[in-house]
Amino acid sequence: MADNSPSESKHLSTSIVTPDGTVYHQDDVDMAVLDTLAGQIGIMANHIPLVVALRISQ
């Protein structure tokens, strides 16, 4: 269960990094919904750290 202490941030710092470098960065993301090779996932603030392969789309 998450601890709702005042010191916890309500935003994510989000970066998408490719072999060519960072292609996206934003510090105040409320929720990220990502298409991964295993399906869609939603990530909110204070989620455990995660490294995942993203599905390539256009």
PDB file of C-alpha atoms in Angstrom:
ATOM      1  CA  MET A   1       0.000   0.000   0.000  1.00  0.00           C
ATOM      2  CA  ALA A   2       1.332   3.441  -0.923  1.00  0.00           C
ATOM      3  CA  ASP A   3       2.167   5.914   1.818  1.00  0.00           C
ATOM      4  CA  ASN A   4       0.457   9.251   1.104  1.00  0.00           C
ATOM      5  CA  SER A   5       2.961  11.379   3.013  1.00  0.00           C
ATOM      6  CA  PRO A   6       3.302  15.029   1.922  1.00  0.00           C
ATOM      7  CA  SER A   7       6.897  14.491   0.772  1.00  0.00           C
ATOM      8  CA  GLU A   8       5.823  12.165  -2.065  1.00  0.00           C
ATOM      9  CA  SER A   9       5.635  13.776  -5.495  1.00  0.00           C
ATOM     10  CA  LYS A  10       2.418  13.643  -7.515  1.00  0.00           C
ATOM     11  CA  HIS A  11       4.344  13.858 -10.825  1.00  0.00           C
ATOM     12  CA  LEU A  12       6.763  11.713 -12.797  1.00  0.00           C
ATOM     13  CA  SER A  13      10.009  12.763 -14.378  1.00  0.00           C
ATOM     14  CA  THR A  14       9.755  10.978 -17.738  1.00  0.00           C
ATOM     15  CA  SER A  15      12.465  10.338 -20.327  1.00  0.00           C
ATOM     16  CA  ILE A  16      12.462   8.230 -23.476  1.00  0.00           C
ATOM     17  CA  VAL A  17      15.996   7.273 -24.435  1.00  0.00           C
ATOM     18  CA  THR A  18      17.101   5.574 -27.657  1.00  0.00           C
ATOM     19  CA  PRO A  19      20.572   4.475 -28.770  1.00  0.00           C
ATOM     20  CA  ASP A  20      20.826   7.913 -30.432  1.00  0.00           C
ATOM     21  CA  GLY A  21      20.074   9.754 -27.175  1.00  0.00           C
ATOM     22  CA  THR A  22      17.098  11.248 -25.341  1.00  0.00           C
ATOM     23  CA  VAL A  23      14.099  11.871 -27.617  1.00  0.00           C
ATOM     24  CA  TYR A  24      11.607  13.037 -24.962  1.00  0.00           C
ATOM     25  CA  HIS A  25      11.868  14.506 -21.462  1.00  0.00           C
ATOM     26  CA  GLN A  26       9.304  16.150 -19.199  1.00  0.00           C
ATOM     27  CA  ASP A  27       9.398  16.642 -15.410  1.00  0.00           C
ATOM     28  CA  ASP A  28       5.693  17.094 -14.562  1.00  0.00           C
ATOM     29  CA  VAL A  29       3.856  14.070 -16.003  1.00  0.00           C
ATOM     30  CA  ASP A  30       0.729  12.934 -14.087  1.00  0.00           C
ATOM     31  CA  MET A  31       0.461   9.508 -15.734  1.00  0.00           C
ATOM     32  CA  ALA A  32       2.226   7.760 -18.604  1.00  0.00           C
ATOM     33  CA  VAL A  33       0.422   5.152 -20.733  1.00  0.00           C
ATOM     34  CA  LEU A  34       2.896   3.168 -22.804  1.00  0.00           C
ATOM     35  CA  ASP A  35       2.596   0.569 -25.563  1.00  0.00           C
ATOM     36  CA  THR A  36       5.119  -2.119 -24.661  1.00  0.00           C
ATOM     37  CA  LEU A  37       5.974  -5.421 -26.288  1.00  0.00           C
ATOM     38  CA  ALA A  38       3.883  -7.083 -23.552  1.00  0.00           C
ATOM     39  CA  GLY A  39       0.866  -4.751 -23.971  1.00  0.00           C
ATOM     40  CA  GLN A  40      -0.207  -1.363 -22.594  1.00  0.00           C
ATOM     41  CA  ILE A  41       0.845  -0.240 -19.135  1.00  0.00           C
ATOM     42  CA  GLY A  42      -0.056   2.825 -17.106  1.00  0.00           C
ATOM     43  CA  ILE A  43       2.466   4.314 -14.698  1.00  0.00           C
ATOM     44  CA  MET A  44       1.713   6.947 -12.057  1.00  0.00           C
ATOM     45  CA  ALA A  45       3.902   8.812  -9.555  1.00  0.00           C
ATOM     46  CA  ASN A  46       5.797   6.743  -6.963  1.00  0.00           C
ATOM     47  CA  HIS A  47       5.681   3.593  -9.110  1.00  0.00           C
ATOM     48  CA  ILE A  48       8.658   1.280  -8.723  1.00  0.00           C
ATOM     49  CA  PRO A  49      11.489   2.030 -11.197  1.00  0.00           C
ATOM     50  CA  LEU A  50      10.874   0.269 -14.496  1.00  0.00           C
ATOM     51  CA  VAL A  51      12.805  -0.408 -17.691  1.00  0.00           C
ATOM     52  CA  VAL A  52      10.651  -1.745 -20.521  1.00  0.00           C
ATOM     53  CA  ALA A  53      10.935  -2.203 -24.296  1.00  0.00           C
ATOM     54  CA  LEU A  54       8.418   0.043 -26.069  1.00  0.00           C
ATOM     55  CA  ARG A  55       6.456  -1.034 -29.137  1.00  0.00           C
ATOM     56  CA  ILE A  56       7.516   0.887 -32.233  1.00  0.00           C
ATOM     57  CA  SER A  57       4.553   2.688 -33.798  1.00  0.00           C
ATOM     58  CA  GLN A  58       3.905   5.603 -36.119  1.00  0.00           C
TER      59      GLN A  58
END
